[in-house]
mmCIF file of C-alpha atoms in Angstrom:
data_model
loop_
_atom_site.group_PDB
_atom_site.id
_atom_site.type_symbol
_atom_site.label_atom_id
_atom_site.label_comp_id
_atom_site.label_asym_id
_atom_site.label_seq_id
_atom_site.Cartn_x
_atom_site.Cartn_y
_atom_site.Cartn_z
ATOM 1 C CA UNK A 185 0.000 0.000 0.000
ATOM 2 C CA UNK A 186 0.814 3.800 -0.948
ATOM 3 C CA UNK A 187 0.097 6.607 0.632
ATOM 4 C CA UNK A 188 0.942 10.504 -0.028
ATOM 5 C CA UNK A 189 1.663 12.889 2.660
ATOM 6 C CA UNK A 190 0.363 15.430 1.405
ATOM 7 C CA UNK A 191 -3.457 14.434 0.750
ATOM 8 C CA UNK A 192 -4.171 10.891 2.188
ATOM 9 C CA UNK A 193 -5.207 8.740 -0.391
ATOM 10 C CA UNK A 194 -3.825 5.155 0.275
ATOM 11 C CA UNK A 195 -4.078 3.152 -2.654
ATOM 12 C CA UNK A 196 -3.650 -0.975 -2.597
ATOM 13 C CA UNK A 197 -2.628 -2.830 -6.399
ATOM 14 C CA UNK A 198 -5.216 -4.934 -6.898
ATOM 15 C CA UNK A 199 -3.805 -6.187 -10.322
ATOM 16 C CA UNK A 200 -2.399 -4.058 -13.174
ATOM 17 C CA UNK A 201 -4.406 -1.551 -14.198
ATOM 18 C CA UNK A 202 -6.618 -2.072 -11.117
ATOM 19 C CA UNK A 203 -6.644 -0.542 -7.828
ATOM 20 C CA UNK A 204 -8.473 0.236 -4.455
ATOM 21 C CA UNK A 205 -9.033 2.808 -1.599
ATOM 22 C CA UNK A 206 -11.332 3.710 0.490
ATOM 23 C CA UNK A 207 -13.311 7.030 0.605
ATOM 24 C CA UNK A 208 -14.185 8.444 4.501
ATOM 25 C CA UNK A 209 -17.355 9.958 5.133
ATOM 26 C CA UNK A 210 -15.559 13.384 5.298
ATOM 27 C CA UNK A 211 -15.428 13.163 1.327
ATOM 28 C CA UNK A 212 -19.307 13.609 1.540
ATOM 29 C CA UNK A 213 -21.221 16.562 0.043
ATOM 30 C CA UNK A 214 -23.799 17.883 2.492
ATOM 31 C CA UNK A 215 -26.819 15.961 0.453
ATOM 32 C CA UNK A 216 -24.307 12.328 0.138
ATOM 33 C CA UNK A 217 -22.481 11.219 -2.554
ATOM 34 C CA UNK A 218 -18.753 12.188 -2.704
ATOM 35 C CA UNK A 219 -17.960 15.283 -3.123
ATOM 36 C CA UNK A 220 -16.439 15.838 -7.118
ATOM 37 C CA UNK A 221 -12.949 17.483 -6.123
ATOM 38 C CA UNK A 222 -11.649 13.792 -4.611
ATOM 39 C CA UNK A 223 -12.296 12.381 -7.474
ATOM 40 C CA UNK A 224 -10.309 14.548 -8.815
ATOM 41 C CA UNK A 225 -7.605 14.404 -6.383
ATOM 42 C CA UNK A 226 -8.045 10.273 -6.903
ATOM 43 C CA UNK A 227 -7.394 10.307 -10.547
ATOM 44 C CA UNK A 228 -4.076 12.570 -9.976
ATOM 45 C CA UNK A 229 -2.725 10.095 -7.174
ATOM 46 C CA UNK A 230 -3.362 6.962 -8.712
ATOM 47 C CA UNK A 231 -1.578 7.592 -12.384
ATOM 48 C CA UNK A 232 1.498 9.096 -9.576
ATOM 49 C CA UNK A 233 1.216 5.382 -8.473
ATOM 50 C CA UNK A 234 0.652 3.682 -11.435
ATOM 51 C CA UNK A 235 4.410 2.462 -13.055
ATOM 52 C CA UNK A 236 3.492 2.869 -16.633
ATOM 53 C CA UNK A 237 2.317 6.839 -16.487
ATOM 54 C CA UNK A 238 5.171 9.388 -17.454
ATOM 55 C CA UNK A 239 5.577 12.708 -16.538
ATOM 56 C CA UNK A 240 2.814 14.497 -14.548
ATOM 57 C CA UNK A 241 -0.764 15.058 -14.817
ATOM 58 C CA UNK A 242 -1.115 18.329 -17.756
ATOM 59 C CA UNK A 243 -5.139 18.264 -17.705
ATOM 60 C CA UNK A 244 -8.095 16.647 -16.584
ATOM 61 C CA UNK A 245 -11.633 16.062 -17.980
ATOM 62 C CA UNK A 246 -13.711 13.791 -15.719
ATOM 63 C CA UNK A 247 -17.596 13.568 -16.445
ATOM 64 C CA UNK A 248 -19.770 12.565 -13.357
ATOM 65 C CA UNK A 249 -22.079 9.477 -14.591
ATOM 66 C CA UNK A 250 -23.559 8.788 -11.216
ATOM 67 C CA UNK A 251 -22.801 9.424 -7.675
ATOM 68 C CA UNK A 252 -20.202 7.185 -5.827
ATOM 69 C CA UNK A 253 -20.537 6.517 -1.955
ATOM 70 C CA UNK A 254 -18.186 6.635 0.745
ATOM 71 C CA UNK A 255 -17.097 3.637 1.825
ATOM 72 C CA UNK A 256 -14.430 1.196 -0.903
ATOM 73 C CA UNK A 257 -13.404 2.290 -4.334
ATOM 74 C CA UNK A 258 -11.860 0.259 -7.514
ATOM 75 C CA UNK A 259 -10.495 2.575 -9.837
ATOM 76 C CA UNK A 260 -9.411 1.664 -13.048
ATOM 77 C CA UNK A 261 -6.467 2.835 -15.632
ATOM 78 C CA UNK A 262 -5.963 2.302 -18.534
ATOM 79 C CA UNK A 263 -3.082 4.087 -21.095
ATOM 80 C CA UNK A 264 -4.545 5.291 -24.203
ATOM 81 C CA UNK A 265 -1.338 6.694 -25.561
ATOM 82 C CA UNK A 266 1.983 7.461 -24.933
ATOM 83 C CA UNK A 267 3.983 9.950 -27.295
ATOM 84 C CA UNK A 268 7.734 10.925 -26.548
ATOM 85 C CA UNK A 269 6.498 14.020 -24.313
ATOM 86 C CA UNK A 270 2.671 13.465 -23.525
ATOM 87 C CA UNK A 271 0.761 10.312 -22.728
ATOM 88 C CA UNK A 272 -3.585 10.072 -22.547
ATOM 89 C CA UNK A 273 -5.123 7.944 -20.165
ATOM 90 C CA UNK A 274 -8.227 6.715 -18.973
ATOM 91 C CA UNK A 275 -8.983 6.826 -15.232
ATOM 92 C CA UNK A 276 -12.918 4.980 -14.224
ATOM 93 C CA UNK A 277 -13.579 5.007 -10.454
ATOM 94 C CA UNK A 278 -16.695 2.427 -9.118
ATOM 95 C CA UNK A 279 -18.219 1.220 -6.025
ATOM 96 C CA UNK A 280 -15.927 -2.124 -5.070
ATOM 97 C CA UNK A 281 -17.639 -5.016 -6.397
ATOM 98 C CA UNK A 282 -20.331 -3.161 -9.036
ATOM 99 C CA UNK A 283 -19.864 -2.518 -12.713
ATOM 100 C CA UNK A 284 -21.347 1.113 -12.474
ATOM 101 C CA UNK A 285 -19.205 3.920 -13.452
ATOM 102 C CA UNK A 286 -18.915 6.646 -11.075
ATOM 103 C CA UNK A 287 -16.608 8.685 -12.647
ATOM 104 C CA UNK A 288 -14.900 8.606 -15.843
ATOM 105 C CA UNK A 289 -11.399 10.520 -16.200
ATOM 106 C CA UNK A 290 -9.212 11.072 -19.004
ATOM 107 C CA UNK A 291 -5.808 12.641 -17.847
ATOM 108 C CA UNK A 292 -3.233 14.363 -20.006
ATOM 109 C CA UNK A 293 0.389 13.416 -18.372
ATOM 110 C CA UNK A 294 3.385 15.050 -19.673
ATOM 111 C CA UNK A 295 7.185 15.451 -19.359
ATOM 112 C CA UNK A 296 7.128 19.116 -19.398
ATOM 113 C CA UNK A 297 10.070 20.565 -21.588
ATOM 114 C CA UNK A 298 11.722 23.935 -20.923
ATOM 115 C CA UNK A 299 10.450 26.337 -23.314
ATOM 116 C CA UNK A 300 10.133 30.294 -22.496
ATOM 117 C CA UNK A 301 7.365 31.525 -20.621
ATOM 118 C CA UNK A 302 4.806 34.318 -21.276
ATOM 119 C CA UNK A 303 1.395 35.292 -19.705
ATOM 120 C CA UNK A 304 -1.744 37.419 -20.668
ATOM 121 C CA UNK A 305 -3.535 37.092 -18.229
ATOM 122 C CA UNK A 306 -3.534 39.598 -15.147
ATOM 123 C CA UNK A 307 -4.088 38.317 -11.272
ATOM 124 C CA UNK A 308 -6.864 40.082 -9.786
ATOM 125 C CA UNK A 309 -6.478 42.797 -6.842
ATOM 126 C CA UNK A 310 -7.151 41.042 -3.542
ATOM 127 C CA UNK A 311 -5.868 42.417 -0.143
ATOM 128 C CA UNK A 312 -4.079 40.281 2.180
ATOM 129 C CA UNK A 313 -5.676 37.153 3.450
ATOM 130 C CA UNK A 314 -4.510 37.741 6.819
ATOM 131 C CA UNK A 315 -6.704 40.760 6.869
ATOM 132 C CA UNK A 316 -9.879 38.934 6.224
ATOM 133 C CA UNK A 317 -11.367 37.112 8.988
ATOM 134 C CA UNK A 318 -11.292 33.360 9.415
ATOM 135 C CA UNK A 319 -14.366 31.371 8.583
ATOM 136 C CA UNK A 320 -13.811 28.536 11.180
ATOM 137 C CA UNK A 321 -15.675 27.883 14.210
ATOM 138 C CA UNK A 322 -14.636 26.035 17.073
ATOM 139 C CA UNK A 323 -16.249 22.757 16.894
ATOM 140 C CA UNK A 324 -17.801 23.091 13.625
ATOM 141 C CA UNK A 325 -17.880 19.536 11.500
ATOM 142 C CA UNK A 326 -15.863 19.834 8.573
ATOM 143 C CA UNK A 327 -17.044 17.677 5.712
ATOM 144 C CA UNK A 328 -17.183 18.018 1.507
ATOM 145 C CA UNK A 329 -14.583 20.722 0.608
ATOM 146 C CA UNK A 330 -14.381 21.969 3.863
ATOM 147 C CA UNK A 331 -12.260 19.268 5.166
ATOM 148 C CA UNK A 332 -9.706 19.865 2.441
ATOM 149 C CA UNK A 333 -9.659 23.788 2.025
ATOM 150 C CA UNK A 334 -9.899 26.987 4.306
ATOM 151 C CA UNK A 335 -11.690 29.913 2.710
ATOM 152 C CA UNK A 336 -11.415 33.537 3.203
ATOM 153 C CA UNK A 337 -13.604 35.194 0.852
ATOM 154 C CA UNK A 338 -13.498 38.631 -0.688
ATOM 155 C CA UNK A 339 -16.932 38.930 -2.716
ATOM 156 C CA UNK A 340 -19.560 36.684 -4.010
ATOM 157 C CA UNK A 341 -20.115 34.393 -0.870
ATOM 158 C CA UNK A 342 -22.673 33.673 0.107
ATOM 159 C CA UNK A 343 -24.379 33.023 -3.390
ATOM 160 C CA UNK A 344 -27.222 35.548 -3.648
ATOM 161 C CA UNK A 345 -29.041 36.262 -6.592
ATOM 162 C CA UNK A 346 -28.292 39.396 -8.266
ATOM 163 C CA UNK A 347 -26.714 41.025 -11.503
ATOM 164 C CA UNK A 348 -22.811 39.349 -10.955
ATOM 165 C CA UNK A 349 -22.309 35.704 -10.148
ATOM 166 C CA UNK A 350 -18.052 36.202 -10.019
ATOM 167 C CA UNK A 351 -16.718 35.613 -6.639
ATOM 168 C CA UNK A 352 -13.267 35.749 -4.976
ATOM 169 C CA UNK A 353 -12.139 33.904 -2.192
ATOM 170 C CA UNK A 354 -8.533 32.958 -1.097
ATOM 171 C CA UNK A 355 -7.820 29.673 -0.344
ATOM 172 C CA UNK A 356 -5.265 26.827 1.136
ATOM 173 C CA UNK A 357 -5.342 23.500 1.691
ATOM 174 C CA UNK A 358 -5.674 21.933 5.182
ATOM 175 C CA UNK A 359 -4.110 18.567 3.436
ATOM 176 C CA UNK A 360 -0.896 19.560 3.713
ATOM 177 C CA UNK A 361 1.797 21.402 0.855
ATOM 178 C CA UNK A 362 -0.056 22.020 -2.263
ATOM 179 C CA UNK A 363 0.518 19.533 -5.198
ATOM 180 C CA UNK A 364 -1.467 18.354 -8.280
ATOM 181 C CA UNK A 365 -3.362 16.400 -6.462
ATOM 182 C CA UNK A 366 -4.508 19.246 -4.197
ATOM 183 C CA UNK A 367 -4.704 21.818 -6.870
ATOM 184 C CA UNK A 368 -7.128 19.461 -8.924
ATOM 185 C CA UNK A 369 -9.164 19.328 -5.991
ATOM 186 C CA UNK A 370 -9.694 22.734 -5.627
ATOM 187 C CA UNK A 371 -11.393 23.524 -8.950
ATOM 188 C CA UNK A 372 -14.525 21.408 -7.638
ATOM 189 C CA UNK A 373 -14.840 23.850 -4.261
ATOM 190 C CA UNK A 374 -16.456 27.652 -5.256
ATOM 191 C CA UNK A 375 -20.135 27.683 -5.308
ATOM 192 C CA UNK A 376 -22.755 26.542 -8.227
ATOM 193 C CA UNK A 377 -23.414 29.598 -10.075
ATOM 194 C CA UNK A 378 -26.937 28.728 -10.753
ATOM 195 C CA UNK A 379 -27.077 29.443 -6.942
ATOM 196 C CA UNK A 380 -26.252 33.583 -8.458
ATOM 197 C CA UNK A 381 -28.983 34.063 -10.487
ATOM 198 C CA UNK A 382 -32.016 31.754 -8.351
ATOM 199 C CA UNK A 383 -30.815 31.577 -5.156
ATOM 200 C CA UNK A 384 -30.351 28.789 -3.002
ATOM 201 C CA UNK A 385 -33.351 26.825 -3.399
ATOM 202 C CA UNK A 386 -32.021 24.567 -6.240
ATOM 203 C CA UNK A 387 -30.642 21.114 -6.327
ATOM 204 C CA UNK A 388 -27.363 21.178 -8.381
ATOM 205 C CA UNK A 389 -24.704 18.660 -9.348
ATOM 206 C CA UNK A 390 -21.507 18.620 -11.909
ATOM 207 C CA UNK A 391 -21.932 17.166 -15.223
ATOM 208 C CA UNK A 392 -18.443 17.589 -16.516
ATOM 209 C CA UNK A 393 -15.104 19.475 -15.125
ATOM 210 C CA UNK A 394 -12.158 20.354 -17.210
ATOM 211 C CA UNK A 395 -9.115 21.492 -15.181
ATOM 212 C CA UNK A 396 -5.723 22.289 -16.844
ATOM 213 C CA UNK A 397 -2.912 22.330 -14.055
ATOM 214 C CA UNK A 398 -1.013 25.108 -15.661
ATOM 215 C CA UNK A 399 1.636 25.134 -12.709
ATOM 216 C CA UNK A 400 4.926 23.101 -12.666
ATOM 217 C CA UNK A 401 5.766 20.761 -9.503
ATOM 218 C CA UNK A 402 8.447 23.306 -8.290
ATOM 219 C CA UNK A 403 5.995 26.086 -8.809
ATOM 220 C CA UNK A 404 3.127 24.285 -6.692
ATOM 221 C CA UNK A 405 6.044 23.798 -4.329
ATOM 222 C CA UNK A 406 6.902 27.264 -3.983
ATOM 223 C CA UNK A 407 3.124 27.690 -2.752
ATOM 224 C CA UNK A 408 3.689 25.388 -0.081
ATOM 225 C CA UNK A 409 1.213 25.889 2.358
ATOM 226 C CA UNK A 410 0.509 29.529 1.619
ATOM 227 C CA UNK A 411 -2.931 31.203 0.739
ATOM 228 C CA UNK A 412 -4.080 30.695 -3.300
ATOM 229 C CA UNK A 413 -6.500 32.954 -4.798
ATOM 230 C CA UNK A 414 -9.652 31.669 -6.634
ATOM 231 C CA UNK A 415 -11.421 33.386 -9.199
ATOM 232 C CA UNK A 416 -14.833 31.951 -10.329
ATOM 233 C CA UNK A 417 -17.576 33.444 -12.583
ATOM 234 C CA UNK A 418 -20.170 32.078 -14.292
ATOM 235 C CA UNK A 419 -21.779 32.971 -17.710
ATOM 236 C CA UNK A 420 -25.490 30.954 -19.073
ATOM 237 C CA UNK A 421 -27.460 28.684 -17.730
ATOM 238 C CA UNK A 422 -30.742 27.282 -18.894
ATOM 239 C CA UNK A 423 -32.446 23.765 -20.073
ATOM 240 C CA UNK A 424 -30.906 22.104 -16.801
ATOM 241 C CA UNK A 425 -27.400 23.328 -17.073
ATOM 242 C CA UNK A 426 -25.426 25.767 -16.169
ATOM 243 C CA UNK A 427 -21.442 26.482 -17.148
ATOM 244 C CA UNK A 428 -18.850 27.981 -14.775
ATOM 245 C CA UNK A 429 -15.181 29.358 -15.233
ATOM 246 C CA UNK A 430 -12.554 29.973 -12.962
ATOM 247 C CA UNK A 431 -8.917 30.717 -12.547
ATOM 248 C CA UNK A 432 -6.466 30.068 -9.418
ATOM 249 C CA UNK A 433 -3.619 32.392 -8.932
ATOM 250 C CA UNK A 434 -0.320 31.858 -6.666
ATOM 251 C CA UNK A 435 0.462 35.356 -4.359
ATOM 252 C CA UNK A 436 3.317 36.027 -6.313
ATOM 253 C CA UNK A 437 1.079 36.231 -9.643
ATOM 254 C CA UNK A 438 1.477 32.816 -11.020
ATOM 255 C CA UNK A 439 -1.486 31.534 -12.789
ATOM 256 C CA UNK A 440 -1.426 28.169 -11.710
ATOM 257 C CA UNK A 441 -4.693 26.516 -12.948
ATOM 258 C CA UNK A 442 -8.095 27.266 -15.099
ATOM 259 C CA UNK A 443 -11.150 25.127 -15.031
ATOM 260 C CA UNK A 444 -14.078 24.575 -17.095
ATOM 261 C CA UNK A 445 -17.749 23.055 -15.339
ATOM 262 C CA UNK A 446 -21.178 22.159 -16.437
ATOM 263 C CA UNK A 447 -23.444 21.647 -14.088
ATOM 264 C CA UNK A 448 -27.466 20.217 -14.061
ATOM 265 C CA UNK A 449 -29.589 22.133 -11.769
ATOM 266 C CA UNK A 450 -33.339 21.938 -10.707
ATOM 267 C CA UNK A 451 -35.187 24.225 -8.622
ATOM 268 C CA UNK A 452 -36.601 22.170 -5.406
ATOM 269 C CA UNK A 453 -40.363 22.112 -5.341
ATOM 270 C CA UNK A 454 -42.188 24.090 -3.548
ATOM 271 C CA UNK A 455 -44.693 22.812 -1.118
ATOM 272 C CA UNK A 456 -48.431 24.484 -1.258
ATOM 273 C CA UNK A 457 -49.316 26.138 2.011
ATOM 274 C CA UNK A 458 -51.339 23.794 4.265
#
């Protein structure tokens, strides 16, 4: 057995290709299920651990197909391609024992050459996170993303409906040093937009996620354990779905990651008045 000391995910061999771990009830979202940012964080630690990946994980489109309890995991991979500098590969995580897709990955890995850098995009203004005030209370249960991430947010929390649905919150992992694993993780944890133009009186869930981990290993290591900022906006919704965009910044500037959601949404009935 494996494990990473950074976000706890032991994984056991079962057979090549094949693998298992199991999923604590912290992983929950509030309604059950798993939360959608450990698969993510799953699908980066297990092609770490599996001998045949190269290089490190480039981007990441997983598509939700049904909700996955806490409790054991198989998770499956299975290597697509491999090209001199960038390999595909297919990642499916399951319930142990059942045939029933959870989640379905595929995961860009590459050996990253050096090439020179450049950057159009421009980090937002944020003050200080030490000047904002800690959400935390003592003795509050941390579960879903709270168990992986402290937030201090700027603007845009909590979701209200109005004419903006951008927030900005900064962020850092209570998982230990931030990593790939960590920073996939993190693109499943700002609210559903839908939430910004109805309120929160709909039930919501992610269809699809696209992350692209932007940010070298020695970059993400320079972060450490510091503060990240997230930027997150969305911009249509209707039919059932909803998109989302966001962008995660290091203090010094860095763009480190982007991220692309759809999500399905349904407004909860309302009851009639006795």
């Amino acid at each position: 057995m494996t494990t990473t000391p950074a976000l706890d995910i032991a994984l056991t061999p079962l057979a090549p290709g094949r693998w298992s771990t199991v999923a604590g009830p912290e992983w929950s979202n509030p309604g059950g299920g798993l939360w959608g940012g450990y698969a993510i964080g799953l699908c980066v630690r297990v092609l770490e651990a599996e001998p045949e990946a190269v290089g490190e994980a480039l981007s990441l489109t997983l598509t939700y197909a049904a909700g996955l309890p806490a409790g054991e995991l198989e998770v499956r991979t299975r290597r697509i391609r491999q090209g001199g500098s960038v390999g595909v590969w297919e990642v499916e995580v399951r319930p142990a024992g059942s045939e029933q897709v959870g989640v379905h990955g595929i995961v860009t890995m590459a050996r990253r050459p050096r090439t020179p850098a450049f950057a159009f995009a421009v980090m937002p203004e944020a003050p200080d996170p030490a000047s904002l005030p800690s959400p935390d209370l003592p003795g509050a249960s941390q579960h879903y993303g709270a168990a992986a991430f402290e937030r201090r947010t700027l603007e845009g929390f909590p979701p209200t409906p109005g004419p903006s649905s951008r927030s900005l919150a900064w962020v850092r992992s209570r998982r230990g040093p931030m990593d790939k694993a960590v920073l996939g993780m993190v693109t499943d944890n700002s609210a559903p937009r839908a939430m910004y133009a109805l309120g929160q009186t709909i039930h919501t869930t992610t269809l699809t996620l696209t992350a692209y981990l932007h940010a070298t290993a020695d970059e993400l290591a320079e972060v450490g354990d510091d503060f990240i900022l997230v930027e997150c906006e969305g911009r249509v919704g209707g039919g059932g779905a909803s998109d989302e965009r966001s962008s995660y910044w290091s203090r010094g500037g860095k763009l480190l990651a982007t991220s692309e959601q759809l999500a399905w949404y349904r407004e909860i009935p309302r009851s009639a008045p006795e």
